[in-house]
PDB file of C-alpha atoms in Angstrom:
ATOM      1  CA  MET A   1     164.866  83.142  68.377  1.00  0.00           C
ATOM      2  CA  PRO A   2     163.898  82.150  71.958  1.00  0.00           C
ATOM      3  CA  GLY A   3     160.329  82.178  73.136  1.00  0.00           C
ATOM      4  CA  VAL A   4     158.905  83.428  76.430  1.00  0.00           C
ATOM      5  CA  ARG A   5     157.885  81.198  79.347  1.00  0.00           C
ATOM      6  CA  TRP A   6     155.926  82.190  82.468  1.00  0.00           C
ATOM      7  CA  THR A   7     157.585  80.426  85.382  1.00  0.00           C
ATOM      8  CA  GLY A   8     156.591  81.938  88.725  1.00  0.00           C
ATOM      9  CA  THR A   9     154.378  84.451  90.503  1.00  0.00           C
ATOM     10  CA  GLY A  10     154.471  86.301  93.817  1.00  0.00           C
ATOM     11  CA  ARG A  11     152.780  89.066  95.763  1.00  0.00           C
ATOM     12  CA  ALA A  12     153.345  91.277  98.764  1.00  0.00           C
ATOM     13  CA  GLU A  13     151.383  90.451 101.912  1.00  0.00           C
ATOM     14  CA  LEU A  14     149.771  93.583 103.361  1.00  0.00           C
ATOM     15  CA  SER A  15     148.076  93.302 106.730  1.00  0.00           C
ATOM     16  CA  PRO A  16     146.452  96.723 107.352  1.00  0.00           C
ATOM     17  CA  GLN A  17     142.948  96.715 105.892  1.00  0.00           C
ATOM     18  CA  LEU A  18     140.358  99.445 105.453  1.00  0.00           C
ATOM     19  CA  ASP A  19     136.840  98.102 105.014  1.00  0.00           C
ATOM     20  CA  ASN A  20     133.726  99.901 103.862  1.00  0.00           C
ATOM     21  CA  HIS A  21     132.363 100.350 107.380  1.00  0.00           C
ATOM     22  CA  GLN A  22     135.562 102.114 108.437  1.00  0.00           C
ATOM     23  CA  LEU A  23     135.431 104.289 105.314  1.00  0.00           C
ATOM     24  CA  SER A  24     131.939 105.410 106.249  1.00  0.00           C
ATOM     25  CA  ARG A  25     133.497 107.135 109.272  1.00  0.00           C
ATOM     26  CA  LEU A  26     135.690 109.213 106.946  1.00  0.00           C
ATOM     27  CA  VAL A  27     133.234 110.144 104.228  1.00  0.00           C
ATOM     28  CA  ASP A  28     129.497 110.069 103.544  1.00  0.00           C
ATOM     29  CA  THR A  29     129.070 106.521 102.237  1.00  0.00           C
ATOM     30  CA  ASN A  30     128.118 103.020 103.378  1.00  0.00           C
ATOM     31  CA  ASP A  31     128.925  99.389 102.653  1.00  0.00           C
ATOM     32  CA  GLU A  32     125.838  98.728 100.504  1.00  0.00           C
ATOM     33  CA  TRP A  33     126.458 101.813  98.336  1.00  0.00           C
ATOM     34  CA  ILE A  34     130.098 100.855  97.680  1.00  0.00           C
ATOM     35  CA  VAL A  35     129.484  97.133  97.054  1.00  0.00           C
ATOM     36  CA  THR A  36     126.565  97.815  94.699  1.00  0.00           C
ATOM     37  CA  ARG A  37     128.573 100.245  92.560  1.00  0.00           C
ATOM     38  CA  THR A  38     132.037  98.680  92.678  1.00  0.00           C
ATOM     39  CA  GLY A  39     132.039  95.201  94.236  1.00  0.00           C
ATOM     40  CA  ILE A  40     134.716  96.319  96.722  1.00  0.00           C
ATOM     41  CA  ARG A  41     134.389  95.380 100.393  1.00  0.00           C
ATOM     42  CA  THR A  42     137.873  96.118 101.721  1.00  0.00           C
ATOM     43  CA  ARG A  43     141.278  97.281 100.541  1.00  0.00           C
ATOM     44  CA  ARG A  44     144.858  96.730 101.794  1.00  0.00           C
ATOM     45  CA  LEU A  45     147.111  99.639 102.747  1.00  0.00           C
ATOM     46  CA  VAL A  46     150.832  99.930 103.401  1.00  0.00           C
ATOM     47  CA  ALA A  47     151.866  99.856 107.033  1.00  0.00           C
ATOM     48  CA  ALA A  48     153.501 102.821 108.732  1.00  0.00           C
ATOM     49  CA  GLY A  49     157.113 103.071 107.582  1.00  0.00           C
ATOM     50  CA  GLN A  50     156.481 100.844 104.552  1.00  0.00           C
ATOM     51  CA  GLY A  51     157.033 102.024 100.988  1.00  0.00           C
ATOM     52  CA  LEU A  52     156.583 100.875  97.421  1.00  0.00           C
ATOM     53  CA  THR A  53     160.101  99.443  97.320  1.00  0.00           C
ATOM     54  CA  ASP A  54     159.337  97.164 100.279  1.00  0.00           C
ATOM     55  CA  LEU A  55     156.239  95.779  98.551  1.00  0.00           C
ATOM     56  CA  ALA A  56     158.017  95.282  95.223  1.00  0.00           C
ATOM     57  CA  VAL A  57     160.946  93.423  96.800  1.00  0.00           C
ATOM     58  CA  GLN A  58     158.613  91.109  98.716  1.00  0.00           C
ATOM     59  CA  ALA A  59     156.570  90.256  95.605  1.00  0.00           C
ATOM     60  CA  ALA A  60     159.706  89.749  93.508  1.00  0.00           C
ATOM     61  CA  GLN A  61     161.316  87.383  96.026  1.00  0.00           C
ATOM     62  CA  GLN A  62     158.139  85.310  96.247  1.00  0.00           C
ATOM     63  CA  ALA A  63     158.004  85.021  92.464  1.00  0.00           C
ATOM     64  CA  LEU A  64     161.659  83.977  92.263  1.00  0.00           C
ATOM     65  CA  ASP A  65     161.132  81.344  94.968  1.00  0.00           C
ATOM     66  CA  ALA A  66     158.133  79.954  93.091  1.00  0.00           C
ATOM     67  CA  ALA A  67     160.119  79.802  89.843  1.00  0.00           C
ATOM     68  CA  GLY A  68     163.180  78.233  91.469  1.00  0.00           C
ATOM     69  CA  PHE A  69     165.586  81.113  90.821  1.00  0.00           C
ATOM     70  CA  THR A  70     167.695  83.409  92.980  1.00  0.00           C
ATOM     71  CA  PRO A  71     168.077  87.190  92.665  1.00  0.00           C
ATOM     72  CA  LEU A  72     171.511  86.643  91.092  1.00  0.00           C
ATOM     73  CA  ASP A  73     169.809  84.808  88.197  1.00  0.00           C
ATOM     74  CA  VAL A  74     167.841  87.912  87.226  1.00  0.00           C
ATOM     75  CA  GLU A  75     169.144  89.758  84.152  1.00  0.00           C
ATOM     76  CA  LEU A  76     166.308  92.267  83.645  1.00  0.00           C
ATOM     77  CA  LEU A  77     163.928  93.874  86.145  1.00  0.00           C
ATOM     78  CA  ILE A  78     160.996  96.032  85.033  1.00  0.00           C
ATOM     79  CA  LEU A  79     159.024  97.873  87.699  1.00  0.00           C
ATOM     80  CA  ALA A  80     155.601  98.998  86.482  1.00  0.00           C
ATOM     81  CA  THR A  81     154.405 101.744  88.807  1.00  0.00           C
ATOM     82  CA  SER A  82     152.897 105.225  88.920  1.00  0.00           C
ATOM     83  CA  THR A  83     153.787 105.784  92.582  1.00  0.00           C
ATOM     84  CA  PRO A  84     157.557 105.304  93.036  1.00  0.00           C
ATOM     85  CA  ASP A  85     159.240 106.115  96.332  1.00  0.00           C
ATOM     86  CA  ASP A  86     161.460 108.480  94.358  1.00  0.00           C
ATOM     87  CA  LEU A  87     160.258 110.496  91.372  1.00  0.00           C
ATOM     88  CA  PHE A  88     163.482 109.556  89.577  1.00  0.00           C
ATOM     89  CA  GLY A  89     162.377 105.913  89.849  1.00  0.00           C
ATOM     90  CA  SER A  90     162.491 103.019  92.302  1.00  0.00           C
ATOM     91  CA  ALA A  91     163.615 100.094  90.129  1.00  0.00           C
ATOM     92  CA  SER A  92     167.288 100.551  90.976  1.00  0.00           C
ATOM     93  CA  LEU A  93     166.548 100.475  94.695  1.00  0.00           C
ATOM     94  CA  VAL A  94     164.412  97.360  94.239  1.00  0.00           C
ATOM     95  CA  GLN A  95     167.311  95.766  92.366  1.00  0.00           C
ATOM     96  CA  GLU A  96     169.736  96.629  95.177  1.00  0.00           C
ATOM     97  CA  ARG A  97     167.488  95.520  98.057  1.00  0.00           C
ATOM     98  CA  LEU A  98     166.542  92.319  96.276  1.00  0.00           C
ATOM     99  CA  GLY A  99     170.197  91.494  95.665  1.00  0.00           C
ATOM    100  CA  ALA A 100     169.751  91.220  91.888  1.00  0.00           C
ATOM    101  CA  LYS A 101     173.241  92.587  91.276  1.00  0.00           C
ATOM    102  CA  ARG A 102     173.487  91.362  87.680  1.00  0.00           C
ATOM    103  CA  ALA A 103     170.151  92.849  86.561  1.00  0.00           C
ATOM    104  CA  VAL A 104     169.534  95.999  84.585  1.00  0.00           C
ATOM    105  CA  ALA A 105     166.456  97.665  86.086  1.00  0.00           C
ATOM    106  CA  PHE A 106     164.115 100.437  85.053  1.00  0.00           C
ATOM    107  CA  ASP A 107     160.689 101.888  85.860  1.00  0.00           C
ATOM    108  CA  LEU A 108     157.800 101.814  83.392  1.00  0.00           C
ATOM    109  CA  THR A 109     154.701 103.979  83.810  1.00  0.00           C
ATOM    110  CA  ALA A 110     151.421 103.085  82.129  1.00  0.00           C
ATOM    111  CA  ALA A 111     149.164 103.320  85.189  1.00  0.00           C
ATOM    112  CA  CYS A 112     146.690 100.441  85.501  1.00  0.00           C
ATOM    113  CA  SER A 113     147.908  98.967  82.198  1.00  0.00           C
ATOM    114  CA  GLY A 114     151.501  99.046  83.433  1.00  0.00           C
ATOM    115  CA  PHE A 115     151.914  95.337  84.129  1.00  0.00           C
ATOM    116  CA  VAL A 116     150.715  94.345  80.645  1.00  0.00           C
ATOM    117  CA  PHE A 117     152.961  96.957  79.020  1.00  0.00           C
ATOM    118  CA  GLY A 118     155.842  95.747  81.195  1.00  0.00           C
ATOM    119  CA  ALA A 119     155.343  92.078  80.327  1.00  0.00           C
ATOM    120  CA  VAL A 120     155.184  92.834  76.594  1.00  0.00           C
ATOM    121  CA  THR A 121     158.329  94.982  76.869  1.00  0.00           C
ATOM    122  CA  ALA A 122     160.160  92.230  78.745  1.00  0.00           C
ATOM    123  CA  ALA A 123     159.160  89.686  76.097  1.00  0.00           C
ATOM    124  CA  GLN A 124     160.872  91.697  73.369  1.00  0.00           C
ATOM    125  CA  PHE A 125     164.191  91.657  75.258  1.00  0.00           C
ATOM    126  CA  ILE A 126     163.878  87.907  75.849  1.00  0.00           C
ATOM    127  CA  ARG A 127     162.948  87.147  72.252  1.00  0.00           C
ATOM    128  CA  THR A 128     165.994  88.979  70.906  1.00  0.00           C
ATOM    129  CA  GLY A 129     168.260  87.094  73.289  1.00  0.00           C
ATOM    130  CA  ALA A 130     169.388  90.314  74.994  1.00  0.00           C
ATOM    131  CA  TYR A 131     168.327  89.131  78.459  1.00  0.00           C
ATOM    132  CA  GLY A 132     167.337  85.877  80.101  1.00  0.00           C
ATOM    133  CA  THR A 133     165.562  85.527  83.443  1.00  0.00           C
ATOM    134  CA  THR A 134     163.361  88.593  83.850  1.00  0.00           C
ATOM    135  CA  LEU A 135     161.244  89.989  86.675  1.00  0.00           C
ATOM    136  CA  VAL A 136     158.171  92.061  85.844  1.00  0.00           C
ATOM    137  CA  ILE A 137     156.760  93.737  88.939  1.00  0.00           C
ATOM    138  CA  GLY A 138     153.501  95.655  89.139  1.00  0.00           C
ATOM    139  CA  ALA A 139     153.289  97.785  92.286  1.00  0.00           C
ATOM    140  CA  ASP A 140     151.436 100.885  93.419  1.00  0.00           C
ATOM    141  CA  VAL A 141     150.804 102.752  96.662  1.00  0.00           C
ATOM    142  CA  LEU A 142     147.816 104.838  95.634  1.00  0.00           C
ATOM    143  CA  SER A 143     146.853 105.629  99.223  1.00  0.00           C
ATOM    144  CA  ARG A 144     149.549 108.328  99.097  1.00  0.00           C
ATOM    145  CA  TRP A 145     147.564 110.261  96.528  1.00  0.00           C
ATOM    146  CA  VAL A 146     143.946 109.672  97.524  1.00  0.00           C
ATOM    147  CA  ASP A 147     141.784 112.495  98.847  1.00  0.00           C
ATOM    148  CA  TRP A 148     140.085 110.646 101.709  1.00  0.00           C
ATOM    149  CA  GLN A 149     137.238 113.170 101.668  1.00  0.00           C
ATOM    150  CA  ASP A 150     136.393 112.471  98.005  1.00  0.00           C
ATOM    151  CA  ARG A 151     134.008 109.532  97.975  1.00  0.00           C
ATOM    152  CA  ARG A 152     134.252 109.227  94.179  1.00  0.00           C
ATOM    153  CA  THR A 153     137.832 107.983  94.517  1.00  0.00           C
ATOM    154  CA  CYS A 154     138.638 107.042  98.118  1.00  0.00           C
ATOM    155  CA  ILE A 155     136.307 104.029  97.999  1.00  0.00           C
ATOM    156  CA  LEU A 156     138.198 102.513  95.079  1.00  0.00           C
ATOM    157  CA  PHE A 157     141.905 102.402  95.653  1.00  0.00           C
ATOM    158  CA  GLY A 158     144.241 100.153  97.629  1.00  0.00           C
ATOM    159  CA  ASP A 159     147.961  99.363  97.761  1.00  0.00           C
ATOM    160  CA  GLY A 160     149.705  96.254  96.510  1.00  0.00           C
ATOM    161  CA  ALA A 161     152.460  94.557  94.538  1.00  0.00           C
ATOM    162  CA  GLY A 162     152.663  91.442  92.400  1.00  0.00           C
ATOM    163  CA  ALA A 163     155.412  89.949  90.251  1.00  0.00           C
ATOM    164  CA  VAL A 164     155.996  87.390  87.522  1.00  0.00           C
ATOM    165  CA  VAL A 165     159.198  85.664  86.375  1.00  0.00           C
ATOM    166  CA  LEU A 166     159.666  85.278  82.618  1.00  0.00           C
ATOM    167  CA  ASN A 167     162.316  83.061  81.044  1.00  0.00           C
ATOM    168  CA  PRO A 168     163.515  82.118  77.567  1.00  0.00           C
ATOM    169  CA  GLY A 169     161.973  78.924  76.245  1.00  0.00           C
ATOM    170  CA  VAL A 170     162.028  76.674  73.213  1.00  0.00           C
ATOM    171  CA  THR A 171     158.376  77.483  72.496  1.00  0.00           C
ATOM    172  CA  ASP A 172     156.853  80.944  72.825  1.00  0.00           C
ATOM    173  CA  HIS A 173     154.104  81.172  75.434  1.00  0.00           C
ATOM    174  CA  LEU A 174     153.327  84.821  74.678  1.00  0.00           C
ATOM    175  CA  LEU A 175     150.872  84.115  71.898  1.00  0.00           C
ATOM    176  CA  GLY A 176     149.715  87.610  70.954  1.00  0.00           C
ATOM    177  CA  PHE A 177     149.207  91.126  72.265  1.00  0.00           C
ATOM    178  CA  GLU A 178     147.681  94.511  71.514  1.00  0.00           C
ATOM    179  CA  LEU A 179     148.603  97.827  73.173  1.00  0.00           C
ATOM    180  CA  GLN A 180     146.707 101.095  72.711  1.00  0.00           C
ATOM    181  CA  ASN A 181     146.513 104.676  73.997  1.00  0.00           C
ATOM    182  CA  ASP A 182     143.837 107.352  73.829  1.00  0.00           C
ATOM    183  CA  GLY A 183     145.338 110.659  74.951  1.00  0.00           C
ATOM    184  CA  SER A 184     142.162 112.515  73.995  1.00  0.00           C
ATOM    185  CA  GLN A 185     140.635 111.187  77.235  1.00  0.00           C
ATOM    186  CA  ASN A 186     143.658 111.848  79.423  1.00  0.00           C
ATOM    187  CA  ALA A 187     141.724 114.260  81.645  1.00  0.00           C
ATOM    188  CA  CYS A 188     139.321 111.499  82.731  1.00  0.00           C
ATOM    189  CA  LEU A 189     141.815 110.018  85.217  1.00  0.00           C
ATOM    190  CA  THR A 190     144.770 112.018  86.474  1.00  0.00           C
ATOM    191  CA  LEU A 191     147.303 112.430  89.235  1.00  0.00           C
ATOM    192  CA  ALA A 192     148.384 115.804  87.965  1.00  0.00           C
ATOM    193  CA  TYR A 193     151.135 118.247  88.848  1.00  0.00           C
ATOM    194  CA  GLN A 194     149.914 121.709  89.742  1.00  0.00           C
ATOM    195  CA  GLY A 195     152.305 124.614  90.140  1.00  0.00           C
ATOM    196  CA  GLU A 196     152.212 128.347  90.565  1.00  0.00           C
ATOM    197  CA  ASP A 197     154.644 130.786  88.959  1.00  0.00           C
ATOM    198  CA  ARG A 198     157.112 132.133  91.489  1.00  0.00           C
ATOM    199  CA  PRO A 199     159.787 134.765  90.910  1.00  0.00           C
ATOM    200  CA  LEU A 200     163.335 133.394  90.866  1.00  0.00           C
ATOM    201  CA  ILE A 201     165.616 136.282  89.935  1.00  0.00           C
ATOM    202  CA  ASP A 202     165.278 139.425  87.824  1.00  0.00           C
ATOM    203  CA  GLU A 203     162.584 138.676  85.201  1.00  0.00           C
ATOM    204  CA  LEU A 204     162.726 134.903  85.622  1.00  0.00           C
ATOM    205  CA  THR A 205     159.847 132.955  87.128  1.00  0.00           C
ATOM    206  CA  ILE A 206     159.538 129.205  87.665  1.00  0.00           C
ATOM    207  CA  PRO A 207     156.534 126.988  88.431  1.00  0.00           C
ATOM    208  CA  ALA A 208     156.637 125.447  91.898  1.00  0.00           C
ATOM    209  CA  GLY A 209     154.107 123.057  93.380  1.00  0.00           C
ATOM    210  CA  THR A 210     153.307 119.394  93.865  1.00  0.00           C
ATOM    211  CA  TYR A 211     151.033 116.623  92.629  1.00  0.00           C
ATOM    212  CA  GLN A 212     147.323 116.852  93.350  1.00  0.00           C
ATOM    213  CA  PRO A 213     145.156 113.973  94.630  1.00  0.00           C
ATOM    214  CA  ILE A 214     143.754 111.455  92.172  1.00  0.00           C
ATOM    215  CA  PHE A 215     140.900 112.793  90.049  1.00  0.00           C
ATOM    216  CA  MET A 216     138.582 110.495  88.122  1.00  0.00           C
ATOM    217  CA  ASN A 217     135.544 110.956  85.943  1.00  0.00           C
ATOM    218  CA  GLY A 218     134.104 107.556  86.795  1.00  0.00           C
ATOM    219  CA  GLN A 219     131.352 107.523  84.175  1.00  0.00           C
ATOM    220  CA  GLU A 220     133.745 108.268  81.316  1.00  0.00           C
ATOM    221  CA  VAL A 221     136.309 105.701  82.482  1.00  0.00           C
ATOM    222  CA  TYR A 222     133.536 103.106  82.784  1.00  0.00           C
ATOM    223  CA  LYS A 223     132.294 103.809  79.248  1.00  0.00           C
ATOM    224  CA  PHE A 224     135.857 103.705  77.899  1.00  0.00           C
ATOM    225  CA  ALA A 225     136.580 100.348  79.544  1.00  0.00           C
ATOM    226  CA  VAL A 226     133.325  98.668  78.530  1.00  0.00           C
ATOM    227  CA  ARG A 227     133.679  99.868  74.931  1.00  0.00           C
ATOM    228  CA  ARG A 228     137.397  99.448  74.328  1.00  0.00           C
ATOM    229  CA  VAL A 229     138.584  96.532  76.488  1.00  0.00           C
ATOM    230  CA  PRO A 230     136.609  93.822  74.615  1.00  0.00           C
ATOM    231  CA  ASP A 231     138.028  95.226  71.364  1.00  0.00           C
ATOM    232  CA  VAL A 232     141.647  95.163  72.529  1.00  0.00           C
ATOM    233  CA  ILE A 233     141.193  91.609  73.842  1.00  0.00           C
ATOM    234  CA  GLU A 234     139.705  90.427  70.547  1.00  0.00           C
ATOM    235  CA  LYS A 235     142.606  91.958  68.615  1.00  0.00           C
ATOM    236  CA  ALA A 236     145.133  90.185  70.862  1.00  0.00           C
ATOM    237  CA  LEU A 237     143.226  86.926  70.391  1.00  0.00           C
ATOM    238  CA  PHE A 238     143.194  87.428  66.617  1.00  0.00           C
ATOM    239  CA  ARG A 239     146.986  87.801  66.637  1.00  0.00           C
ATOM    240  CA  ALA A 240     147.214  84.633  68.702  1.00  0.00           C
ATOM    241  CA  GLY A 241     144.933  82.772  66.289  1.00  0.00           C
ATOM    242  CA  LEU A 242     142.456  82.012  69.059  1.00  0.00           C
ATOM    243  CA  THR A 243     138.889  82.835  70.072  1.00  0.00           C
ATOM    244  CA  SER A 244     137.516  83.749  73.494  1.00  0.00           C
ATOM    245  CA  GLU A 245     136.014  80.248  73.771  1.00  0.00           C
ATOM    246  CA  GLN A 246     139.548  78.822  73.808  1.00  0.00           C
ATOM    247  CA  VAL A 247     140.640  80.932  76.790  1.00  0.00           C
ATOM    248  CA  ASP A 248     140.614  79.233  80.190  1.00  0.00           C
ATOM    249  CA  HIS A 249     140.817  82.387  82.312  1.00  0.00           C
ATOM    250  CA  PHE A 250     140.599  86.141  81.800  1.00  0.00           C
ATOM    251  CA  VAL A 251     142.730  88.142  84.247  1.00  0.00           C
ATOM    252  CA  LEU A 252     141.721  91.788  83.891  1.00  0.00           C
ATOM    253  CA  HIS A 253     142.703  94.877  85.806  1.00  0.00           C
ATOM    254  CA  GLN A 254     140.580  94.854  88.943  1.00  0.00           C
ATOM    255  CA  ALA A 255     138.933  98.277  88.720  1.00  0.00           C
ATOM    256  CA  ASN A 256     135.218  97.693  89.163  1.00  0.00           C
ATOM    257  CA  GLN A 257     133.150  94.515  89.254  1.00  0.00           C
ATOM    258  CA  ARG A 258     130.566  96.044  86.937  1.00  0.00           C
ATOM    259  CA  ILE A 259     133.308  96.547  84.322  1.00  0.00           C
ATOM    260  CA  LEU A 260     134.446  92.920  84.651  1.00  0.00           C
ATOM    261  CA  ASP A 261     130.851  91.699  84.288  1.00  0.00           C
ATOM    262  CA  ALA A 262     130.175  93.935  81.279  1.00  0.00           C
ATOM    263  CA  VAL A 263     133.355  92.831  79.481  1.00  0.00           C
ATOM    264  CA  ALA A 264     132.525  89.170  80.131  1.00  0.00           C
ATOM    265  CA  GLU A 265     129.044  89.700  78.673  1.00  0.00           C
ATOM    266  CA  LYS A 266     130.387  91.441  75.562  1.00  0.00           C
ATOM    267  CA  LEU A 267     132.911  88.663  74.969  1.00  0.00           C
ATOM    268  CA  GLY A 268     130.265  86.012  75.600  1.00  0.00           C
ATOM    269  CA  VAL A 269     132.231  84.228  78.305  1.00  0.00           C
ATOM    270  CA  PRO A 270     130.868  82.817  81.599  1.00  0.00           C
ATOM    271  CA  PRO A 271     131.539  85.006  84.663  1.00  0.00           C
ATOM    272  CA  ALA A 272     133.481  82.125  86.261  1.00  0.00           C
ATOM    273  CA  ARG A 273     136.223  82.539  83.657  1.00  0.00           C
ATOM    274  CA  MET A 274     136.581  86.247  84.482  1.00  0.00           C
ATOM    275  CA  LEU A 275     138.733  86.045  87.615  1.00  0.00           C
ATOM    276  CA  SER A 276     138.087  88.581  90.366  1.00  0.00           C
ATOM    277  CA  ASN A 277     139.528  89.374  93.790  1.00  0.00           C
ATOM    278  CA  LEU A 278     138.439  93.004  93.699  1.00  0.00           C
ATOM    279  CA  ALA A 279     136.275  92.632  96.807  1.00  0.00           C
ATOM    280  CA  HIS A 280     139.344  92.039  98.981  1.00  0.00           C
ATOM    281  CA  TYR A 281     141.932  94.403  97.427  1.00  0.00           C
ATOM    282  CA  GLY A 282     140.181  97.259  95.658  1.00  0.00           C
ATOM    283  CA  ASN A 283     141.857  98.892  92.672  1.00  0.00           C
ATOM    284  CA  THR A 284     145.629  98.449  93.081  1.00  0.00           C
ATOM    285  CA  SER A 285     146.529  99.864  89.640  1.00  0.00           C
ATOM    286  CA  ALA A 286     149.602  98.149  88.126  1.00  0.00           C
ATOM    287  CA  ALA A 287     149.562  95.547  90.918  1.00  0.00           C
ATOM    288  CA  SER A 288     146.063  94.214  90.288  1.00  0.00           C
ATOM    289  CA  ILE A 289     146.757  91.769  87.427  1.00  0.00           C
ATOM    290  CA  PRO A 290     149.817  90.047  88.974  1.00  0.00           C
ATOM    291  CA  LEU A 291     148.017  89.953  92.357  1.00  0.00           C
ATOM    292  CA  MET A 292     145.053  88.158  90.795  1.00  0.00           C
ATOM    293  CA  LEU A 293     147.328  85.887  88.766  1.00  0.00           C
ATOM    294  CA  ASP A 294     149.400  84.865  91.797  1.00  0.00           C
ATOM    295  CA  GLU A 295     146.284  84.093  93.818  1.00  0.00           C
ATOM    296  CA  ALA A 296     144.852  81.926  91.035  1.00  0.00           C
ATOM    297  CA  VAL A 297     148.150  80.084  90.446  1.00  0.00           C
ATOM    298  CA  ARG A 298     148.614  79.324  94.127  1.00  0.00           C
ATOM    299  CA  ASP A 299     145.056  78.098  94.726  1.00  0.00           C
ATOM    300  CA  GLY A 300     145.186  75.872  91.638  1.00  0.00           C
ATOM    301  CA  ARG A 301     142.691  77.631  89.402  1.00  0.00           C
ATOM    302  CA  VAL A 302     145.441  78.409  86.874  1.00  0.00           C
ATOM    303  CA  GLN A 303     147.227  75.260  85.722  1.00  0.00           C
ATOM    304  CA  PRO A 304     150.257  74.757  83.444  1.00  0.00           C
ATOM    305  CA  GLY A 305     149.244  74.652  79.795  1.00  0.00           C
ATOM    306  CA  GLN A 306     146.112  76.759  80.251  1.00  0.00           C
ATOM    307  CA  THR A 307     145.489  79.762  78.028  1.00  0.00           C
ATOM    308  CA  LEU A 308     145.103  83.140  79.722  1.00  0.00           C
ATOM    309  CA  VAL A 309     144.205  86.663  78.654  1.00  0.00           C
ATOM    310  CA  LEU A 310     145.728  89.445  80.745  1.00  0.00           C
ATOM    311  CA  ALA A 311     144.247  92.897  80.095  1.00  0.00           C
ATOM    312  CA  GLY A 312     144.781  96.306  81.655  1.00  0.00           C
ATOM    313  CA  PHE A 313     143.104  99.686  81.216  1.00  0.00           C
ATOM    314  CA  GLY A 314     143.381 103.000  82.990  1.00  0.00           C
ATOM    315  CA  ALA A 315     144.968 106.418  83.203  1.00  0.00           C
ATOM    316  CA  GLY A 316     146.521 107.820  80.091  1.00  0.00           C
ATOM    317  CA  LEU A 317     144.143 106.557  78.926  1.00  0.00           C
ATOM    318  CA  THR A 318     145.955 103.299  78.235  1.00  0.00           C
ATOM    319  CA  LEU A 319     144.824  99.794  77.523  1.00  0.00           C
ATOM    320  CA  GLY A 320     146.456  96.558  76.504  1.00  0.00           C
ATOM    321  CA  ALA A 321     145.903  92.827  76.359  1.00  0.00           C
ATOM    322  CA  LEU A 322     148.145  89.820  75.957  1.00  0.00           C
ATOM    323  CA  VAL A 323     147.389  86.162  75.382  1.00  0.00           C
ATOM    324  CA  CYS A 324     149.690  83.604  76.990  1.00  0.00           C
ATOM    325  CA  ARG A 325     149.974  79.918  77.789  1.00  0.00           C
ATOM    326  CA  TRP A 326     150.810  79.518  81.438  1.00  0.00           C
ATOM    327  CA  GLY A 327     153.963  77.643  82.383  1.00  0.00           C
TER     328      GLY A 327
END
């Protein structure tokens, strides 16, 4: 049975930025208040006329270039997103625009844990021999669904896309994983549909409406992450037969710097091994882990043969962690 290799990363380059000083003109806040509570200084936003598909294609092509493959080499494409351009899904359009004509493509929704869920899903297809070269893309355009007058949420979120190429290998570099859900806390973080009953014909009525802006109970999400993320990481490490001391880098969902610091403390690892680019991107949901990974690979912090933990947590509530050897 083939193993799974990690062979290339990429990300979309977004130029429009919204910093904390600009945000203070939209809502009652300031740079010090935001940085102290979140660690975020600026976030990237899609340009006018740009969509999620554009970001996903750009990240995917970069990852393929880094791995030395072409779109025609791709056999499976998984798009982890909660904000598709089309509610029916955007993976097929990404496949077409990328030119990955041989690939089967589908969307996967697990919010901020989406990239981890997508990578684990892809690994199962590779391990069974069903598919070879695989693209896992994490992309979200949360700016579409932010209430820019709600300072509890508008300070947090940005747009982005990142991608990783996985390939079959002689040895398996996905060493262990753990995925979990807690639907009892679903109401803590939602992008919910809200409809009103409207008469259709005779006695029939149907609900009609749209999705509401992002709602988050920040305190509950913080407590959930600090309590449950170290546990899910330790379970993934146990399955890999490793300890946290043997991990070179932790690449967690970039939600809040205080969460990253608290998880590092609970695991007993130095802050330097808990990678962070949150200050420059904000919370990009499913994009945050591959964005951070691509940055660290390209600047040389992540080297072939190093052991990594990738962990996501967020709406659902969902959480998951995987342990891998890079390269």
